[in-house]
Short mmCIF file of N, CA and C in Angstrom, two decimals:
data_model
loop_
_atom_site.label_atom_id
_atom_site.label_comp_id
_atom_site.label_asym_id
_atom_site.label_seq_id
_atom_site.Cartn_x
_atom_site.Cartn_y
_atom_site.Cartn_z
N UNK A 1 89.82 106.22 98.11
CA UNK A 1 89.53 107.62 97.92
C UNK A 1 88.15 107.81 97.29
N UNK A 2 87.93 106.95 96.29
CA UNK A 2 86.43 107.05 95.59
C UNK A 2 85.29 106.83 96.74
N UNK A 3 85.50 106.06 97.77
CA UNK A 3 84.64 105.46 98.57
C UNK A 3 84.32 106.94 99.54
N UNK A 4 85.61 107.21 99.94
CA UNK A 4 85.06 108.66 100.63
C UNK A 4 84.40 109.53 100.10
N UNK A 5 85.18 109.81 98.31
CA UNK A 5 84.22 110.92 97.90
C UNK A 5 82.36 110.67 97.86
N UNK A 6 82.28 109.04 97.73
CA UNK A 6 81.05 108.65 97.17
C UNK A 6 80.30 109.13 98.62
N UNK A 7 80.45 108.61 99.25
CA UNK A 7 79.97 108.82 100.95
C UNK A 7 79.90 109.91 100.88
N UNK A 8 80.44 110.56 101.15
CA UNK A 8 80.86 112.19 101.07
C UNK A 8 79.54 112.72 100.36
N UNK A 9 79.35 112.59 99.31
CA UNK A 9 78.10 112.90 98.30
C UNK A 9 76.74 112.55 99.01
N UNK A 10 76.62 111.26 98.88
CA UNK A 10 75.70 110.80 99.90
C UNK A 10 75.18 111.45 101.06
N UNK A 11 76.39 111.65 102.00
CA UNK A 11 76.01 112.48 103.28
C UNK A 11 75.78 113.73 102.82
N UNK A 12 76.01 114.38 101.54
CA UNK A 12 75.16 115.89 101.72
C UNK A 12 74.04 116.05 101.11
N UNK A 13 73.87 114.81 100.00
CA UNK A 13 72.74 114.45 99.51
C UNK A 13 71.73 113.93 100.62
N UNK A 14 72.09 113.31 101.37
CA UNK A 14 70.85 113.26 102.49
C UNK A 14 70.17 114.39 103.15
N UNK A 15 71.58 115.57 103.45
CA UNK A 15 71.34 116.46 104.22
C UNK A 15 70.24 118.06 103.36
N UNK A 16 70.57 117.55 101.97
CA UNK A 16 69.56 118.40 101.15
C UNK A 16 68.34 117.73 101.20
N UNK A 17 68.74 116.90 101.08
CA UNK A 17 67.13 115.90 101.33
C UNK A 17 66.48 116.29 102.09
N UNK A 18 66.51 116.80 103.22
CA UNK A 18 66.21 117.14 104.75
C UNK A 18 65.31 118.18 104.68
N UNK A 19 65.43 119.23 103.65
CA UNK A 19 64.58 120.67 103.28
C UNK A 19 63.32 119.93 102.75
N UNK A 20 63.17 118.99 102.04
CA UNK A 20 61.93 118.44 101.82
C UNK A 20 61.10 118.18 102.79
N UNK A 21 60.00 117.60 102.52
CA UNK A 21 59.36 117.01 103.59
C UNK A 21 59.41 115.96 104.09
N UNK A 22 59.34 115.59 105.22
CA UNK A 22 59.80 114.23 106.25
C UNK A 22 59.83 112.96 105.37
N UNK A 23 58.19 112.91 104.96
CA UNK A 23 58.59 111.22 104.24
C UNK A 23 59.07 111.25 102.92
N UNK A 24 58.94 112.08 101.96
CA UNK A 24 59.96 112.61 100.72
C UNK A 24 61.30 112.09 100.83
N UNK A 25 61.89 113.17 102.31
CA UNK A 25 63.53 113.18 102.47
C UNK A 25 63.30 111.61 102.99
N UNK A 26 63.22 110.78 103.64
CA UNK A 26 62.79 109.02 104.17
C UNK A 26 63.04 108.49 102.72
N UNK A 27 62.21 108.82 101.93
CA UNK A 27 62.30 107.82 100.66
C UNK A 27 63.75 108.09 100.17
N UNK A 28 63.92 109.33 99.69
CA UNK A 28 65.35 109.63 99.24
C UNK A 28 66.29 108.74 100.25
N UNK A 29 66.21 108.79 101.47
CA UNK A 29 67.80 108.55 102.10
C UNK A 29 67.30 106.76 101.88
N UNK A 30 66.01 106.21 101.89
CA UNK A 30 65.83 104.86 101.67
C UNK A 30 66.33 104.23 100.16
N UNK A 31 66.42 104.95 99.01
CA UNK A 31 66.84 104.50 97.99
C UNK A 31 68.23 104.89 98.11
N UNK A 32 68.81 105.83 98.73
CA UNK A 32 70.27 106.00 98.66
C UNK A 32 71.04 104.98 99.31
N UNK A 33 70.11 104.45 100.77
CA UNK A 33 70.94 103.23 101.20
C UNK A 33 70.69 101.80 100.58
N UNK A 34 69.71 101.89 100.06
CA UNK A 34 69.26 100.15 99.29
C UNK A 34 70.45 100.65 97.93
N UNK A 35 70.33 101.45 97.25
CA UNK A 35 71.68 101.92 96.56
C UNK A 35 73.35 101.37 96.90
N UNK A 36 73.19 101.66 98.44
CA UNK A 36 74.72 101.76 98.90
C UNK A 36 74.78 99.82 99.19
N UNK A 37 73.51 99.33 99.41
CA UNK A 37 73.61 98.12 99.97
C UNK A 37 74.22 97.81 98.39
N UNK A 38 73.05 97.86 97.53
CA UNK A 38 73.50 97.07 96.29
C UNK A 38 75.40 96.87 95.99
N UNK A 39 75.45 98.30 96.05
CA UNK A 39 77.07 98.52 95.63
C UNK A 39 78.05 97.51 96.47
N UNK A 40 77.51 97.48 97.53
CA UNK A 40 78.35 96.51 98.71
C UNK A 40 78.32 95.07 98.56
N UNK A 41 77.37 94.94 97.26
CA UNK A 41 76.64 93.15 96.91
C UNK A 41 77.62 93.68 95.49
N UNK A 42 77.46 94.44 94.62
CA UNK A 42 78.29 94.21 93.55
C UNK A 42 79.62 94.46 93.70
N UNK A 43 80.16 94.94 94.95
CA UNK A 43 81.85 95.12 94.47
C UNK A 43 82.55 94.16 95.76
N UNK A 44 81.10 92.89 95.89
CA UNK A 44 82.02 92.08 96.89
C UNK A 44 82.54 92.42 98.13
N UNK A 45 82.01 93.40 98.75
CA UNK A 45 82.66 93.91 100.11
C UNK A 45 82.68 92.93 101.31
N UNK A 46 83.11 93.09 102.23
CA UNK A 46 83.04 92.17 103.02
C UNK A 46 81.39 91.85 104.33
N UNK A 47 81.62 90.80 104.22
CA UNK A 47 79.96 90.54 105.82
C UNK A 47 79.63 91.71 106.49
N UNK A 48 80.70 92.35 107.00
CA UNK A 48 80.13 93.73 108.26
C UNK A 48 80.04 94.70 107.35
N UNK A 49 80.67 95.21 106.11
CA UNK A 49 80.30 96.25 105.42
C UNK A 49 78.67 96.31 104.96
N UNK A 50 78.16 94.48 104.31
CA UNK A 50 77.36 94.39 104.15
C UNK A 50 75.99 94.84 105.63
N UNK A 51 76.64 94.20 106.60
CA UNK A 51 75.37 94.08 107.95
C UNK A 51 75.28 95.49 107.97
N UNK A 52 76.53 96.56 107.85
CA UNK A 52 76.32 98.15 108.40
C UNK A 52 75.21 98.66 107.47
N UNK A 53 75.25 97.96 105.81
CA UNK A 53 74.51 98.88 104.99
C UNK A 53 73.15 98.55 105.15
N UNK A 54 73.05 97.41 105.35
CA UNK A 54 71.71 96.64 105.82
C UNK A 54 70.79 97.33 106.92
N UNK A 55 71.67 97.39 107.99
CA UNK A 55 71.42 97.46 109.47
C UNK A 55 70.73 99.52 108.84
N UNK A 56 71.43 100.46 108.32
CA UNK A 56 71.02 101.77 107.99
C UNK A 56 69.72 101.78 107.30
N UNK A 57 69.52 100.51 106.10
CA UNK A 57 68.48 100.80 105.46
C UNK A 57 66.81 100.31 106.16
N UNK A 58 67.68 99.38 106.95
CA UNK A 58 66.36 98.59 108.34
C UNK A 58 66.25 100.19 109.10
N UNK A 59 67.02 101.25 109.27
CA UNK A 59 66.65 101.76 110.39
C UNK A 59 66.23 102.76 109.70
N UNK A 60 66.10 102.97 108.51
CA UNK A 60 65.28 104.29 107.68
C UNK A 60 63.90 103.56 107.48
N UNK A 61 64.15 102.06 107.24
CA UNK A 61 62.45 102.12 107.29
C UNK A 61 61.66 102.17 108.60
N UNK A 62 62.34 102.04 109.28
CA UNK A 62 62.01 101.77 110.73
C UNK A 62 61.26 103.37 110.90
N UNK A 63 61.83 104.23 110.46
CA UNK A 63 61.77 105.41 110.60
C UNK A 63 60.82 106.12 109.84
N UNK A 64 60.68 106.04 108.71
CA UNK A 64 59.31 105.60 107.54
C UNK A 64 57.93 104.71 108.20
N UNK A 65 58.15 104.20 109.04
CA UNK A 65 57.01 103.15 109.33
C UNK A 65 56.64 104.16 110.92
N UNK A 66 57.33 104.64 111.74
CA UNK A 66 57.38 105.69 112.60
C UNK A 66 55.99 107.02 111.74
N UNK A 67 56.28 107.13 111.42
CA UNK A 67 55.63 108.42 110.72
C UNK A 67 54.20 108.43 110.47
N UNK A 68 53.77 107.01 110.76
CA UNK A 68 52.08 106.69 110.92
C UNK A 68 51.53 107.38 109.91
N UNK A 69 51.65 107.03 108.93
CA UNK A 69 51.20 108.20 107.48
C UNK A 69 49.66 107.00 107.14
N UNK A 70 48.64 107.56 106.75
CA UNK A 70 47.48 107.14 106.46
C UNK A 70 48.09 105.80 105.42
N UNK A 71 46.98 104.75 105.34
CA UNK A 71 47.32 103.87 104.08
C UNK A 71 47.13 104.57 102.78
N UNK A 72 46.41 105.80 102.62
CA UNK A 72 46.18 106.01 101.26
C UNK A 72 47.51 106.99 101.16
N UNK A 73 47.78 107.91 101.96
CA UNK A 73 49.38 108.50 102.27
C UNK A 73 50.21 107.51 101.71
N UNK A 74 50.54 106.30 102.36
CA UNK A 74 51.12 105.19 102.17
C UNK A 74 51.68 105.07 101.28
N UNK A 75 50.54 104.38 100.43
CA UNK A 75 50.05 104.04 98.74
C UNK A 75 50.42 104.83 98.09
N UNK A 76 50.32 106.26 98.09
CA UNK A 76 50.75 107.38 97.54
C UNK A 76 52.52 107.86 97.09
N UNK A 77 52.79 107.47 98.59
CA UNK A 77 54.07 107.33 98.53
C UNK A 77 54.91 106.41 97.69
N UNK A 78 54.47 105.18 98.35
CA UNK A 78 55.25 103.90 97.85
C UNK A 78 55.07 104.22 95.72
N UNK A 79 54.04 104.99 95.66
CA UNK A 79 53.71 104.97 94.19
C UNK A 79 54.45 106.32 93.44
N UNK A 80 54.52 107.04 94.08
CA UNK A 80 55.60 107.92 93.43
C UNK A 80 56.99 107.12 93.47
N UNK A 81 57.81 107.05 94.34
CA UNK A 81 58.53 106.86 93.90
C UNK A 81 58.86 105.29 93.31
N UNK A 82 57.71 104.32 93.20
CA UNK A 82 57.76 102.79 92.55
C UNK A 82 58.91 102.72 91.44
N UNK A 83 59.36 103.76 90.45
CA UNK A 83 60.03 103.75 89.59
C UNK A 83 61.76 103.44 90.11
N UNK A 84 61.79 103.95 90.97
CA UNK A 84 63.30 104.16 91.61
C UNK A 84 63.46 102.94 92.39
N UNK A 85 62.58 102.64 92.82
CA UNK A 85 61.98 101.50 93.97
C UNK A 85 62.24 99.90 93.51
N UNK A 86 61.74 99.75 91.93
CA UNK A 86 62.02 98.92 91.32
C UNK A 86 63.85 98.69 90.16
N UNK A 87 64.34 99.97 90.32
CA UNK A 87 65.18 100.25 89.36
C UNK A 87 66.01 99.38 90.40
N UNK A 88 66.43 99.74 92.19
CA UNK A 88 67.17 99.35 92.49
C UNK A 88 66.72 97.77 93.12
N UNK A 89 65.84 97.69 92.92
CA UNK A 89 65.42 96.11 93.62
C UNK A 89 66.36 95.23 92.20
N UNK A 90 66.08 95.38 91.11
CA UNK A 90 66.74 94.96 89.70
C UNK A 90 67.73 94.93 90.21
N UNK A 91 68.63 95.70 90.50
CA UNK A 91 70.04 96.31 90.56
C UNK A 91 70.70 95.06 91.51
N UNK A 92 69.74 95.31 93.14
CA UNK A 92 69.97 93.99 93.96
C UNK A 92 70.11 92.53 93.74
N UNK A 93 68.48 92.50 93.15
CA UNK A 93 68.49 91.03 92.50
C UNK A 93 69.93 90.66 91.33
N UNK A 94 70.00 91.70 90.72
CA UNK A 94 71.28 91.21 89.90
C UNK A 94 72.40 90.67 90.22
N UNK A 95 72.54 91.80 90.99
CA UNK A 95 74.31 91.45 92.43
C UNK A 95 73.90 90.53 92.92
N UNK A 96 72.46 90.09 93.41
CA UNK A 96 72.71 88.73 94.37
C UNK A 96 73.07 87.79 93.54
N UNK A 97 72.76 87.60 92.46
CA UNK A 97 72.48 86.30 91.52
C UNK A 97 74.16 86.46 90.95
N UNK A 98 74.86 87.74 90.54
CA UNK A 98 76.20 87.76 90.19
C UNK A 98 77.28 87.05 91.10
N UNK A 99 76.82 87.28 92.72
CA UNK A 99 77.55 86.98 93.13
C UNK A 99 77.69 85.61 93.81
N UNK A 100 76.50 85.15 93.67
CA UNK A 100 76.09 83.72 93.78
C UNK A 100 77.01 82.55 92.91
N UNK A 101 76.61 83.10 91.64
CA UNK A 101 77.31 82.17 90.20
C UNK A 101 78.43 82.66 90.16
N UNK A 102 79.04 83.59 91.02
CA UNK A 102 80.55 83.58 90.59
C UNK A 102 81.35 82.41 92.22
N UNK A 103 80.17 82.20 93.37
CA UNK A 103 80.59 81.61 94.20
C UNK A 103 81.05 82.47 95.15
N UNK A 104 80.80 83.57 95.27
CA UNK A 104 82.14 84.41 96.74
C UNK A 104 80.11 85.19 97.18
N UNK A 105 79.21 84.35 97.56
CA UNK A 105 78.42 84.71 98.55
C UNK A 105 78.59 84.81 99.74
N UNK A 106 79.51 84.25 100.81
CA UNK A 106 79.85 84.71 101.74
C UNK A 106 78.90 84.45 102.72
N UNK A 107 77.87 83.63 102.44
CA UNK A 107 77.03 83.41 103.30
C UNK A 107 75.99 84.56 103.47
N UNK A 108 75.72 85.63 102.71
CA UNK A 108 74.98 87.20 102.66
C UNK A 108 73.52 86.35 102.44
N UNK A 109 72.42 87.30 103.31
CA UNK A 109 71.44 86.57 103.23
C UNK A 109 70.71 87.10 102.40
N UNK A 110 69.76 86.79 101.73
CA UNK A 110 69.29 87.33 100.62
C UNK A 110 68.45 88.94 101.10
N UNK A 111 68.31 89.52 100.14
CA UNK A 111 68.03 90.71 100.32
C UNK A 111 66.94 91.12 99.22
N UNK A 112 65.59 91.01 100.05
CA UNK A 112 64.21 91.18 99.08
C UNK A 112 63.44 92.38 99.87
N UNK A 113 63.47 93.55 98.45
CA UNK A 113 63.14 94.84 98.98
C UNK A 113 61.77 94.75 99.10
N UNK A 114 60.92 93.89 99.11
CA UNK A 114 59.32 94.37 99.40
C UNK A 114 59.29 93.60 101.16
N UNK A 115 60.76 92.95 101.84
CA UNK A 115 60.68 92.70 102.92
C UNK A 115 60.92 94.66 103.88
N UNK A 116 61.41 94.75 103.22
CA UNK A 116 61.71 96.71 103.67
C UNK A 116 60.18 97.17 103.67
N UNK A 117 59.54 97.09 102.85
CA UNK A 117 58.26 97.96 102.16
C UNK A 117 56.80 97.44 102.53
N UNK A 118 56.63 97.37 103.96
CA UNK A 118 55.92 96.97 104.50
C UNK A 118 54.45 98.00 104.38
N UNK A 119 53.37 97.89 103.63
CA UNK A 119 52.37 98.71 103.15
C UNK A 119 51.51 98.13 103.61
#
């Protein structure tokens, strides 16, 4: 039930996102899914839960990198939101390393957010 409501949130939090401007609302829905990945690395979910959250946050940058925004645009971007950017890379790196030393990796391949953040 928590999982729906959380989703649930998410999906309208994206959809407010949307009134912003293009690469604004991109960054938002990009930290909401590197967010959703993390959660899927800390509460142990299973391989395909992991590939789905993966596979969403590959296709928002995909979509971010679409948008041909100048390098100094770029730079601009990636630098506003750096704060959020780094909060959840922490967050990742933690879960990977938690779930490593507890042994139930599952074979999950590592997950390094400056491979997303192609500048």
């Amino acid at each position: 039930m928590k999982r729906i409501v959380v989703y649930g949130l998410m999906s309208l939090f994206a959809l407010s996102a949307a009134g912003c401007s293009g690469h604004d609302a991109l960054m938002k829905e990009l930290l909401m899914n590197l967010n959703v990945l993390a959660e899927v690395i800390e509460k142990h979910e299973s391989k395909e839960k992991f590939d789905a959250a993966y596979e969403r946050t590959t296709t928002t940058v995909e979509k971010i990198n679409k948008l041909k925004l100048s390098k100094e645009d770029q730079e601009a971007l990636f630098k506003r939101y750096e704060p959020e950017l780094k909060k959840v890379a922490e967050r990742i790196q933690e879960a990977q390393k938690t779930r490593k030393a507890e042994g139930t990796d599952d074979d999950l391949p590592p997950v390094v957010i400056e491979n997303f953040l192609k500048k």
